[in-house]
Steps between C-alpha positions, in 0.01 A plus 500: 500500500384669187647820642849376548502319176421812291807669599683206425371457160558863444864483585531165263337681230740811537800268504358308187467834318851591570633174406273492186660819398850338510383186377338679193814689427720179526251331283508776227896500511492113450265536227731764342789255534296222347373712200877603444611154516236383288572768234867404506421150437265579233782729336744217533259257353451722184880556457548118504250450254601782262867337524359166404300649194823681394722222551251267320487774220868490440488128509266497230687757296801293524327180400348686202837624382658174548216334284555745235883463490462117479238539234750731306787245557294225374388691197895601428592126522227392280608761255866407530407116450299572191791705359753238555246262341459690212851569453576133541256410208680758281832365551 
């Protein structure tokens, strides 16, 4: 029985060896695809974060400009009011 089993085991081992080489290639190819997909996903994530930060920076700039303009307008309005009051007192 052992004599018959030995050739069968050898044949099975050869079949697995051939299959293993193909499986290794396919596994390597799958790993490359996964690595590429992961890289693309990371790149897309970085781009999204960059875009969000740029938008936030622009929004902060716009808010600061609006606050500066509002402050200038308030100062001008106050100055005009004081001028008008001074003119009213003189006349």
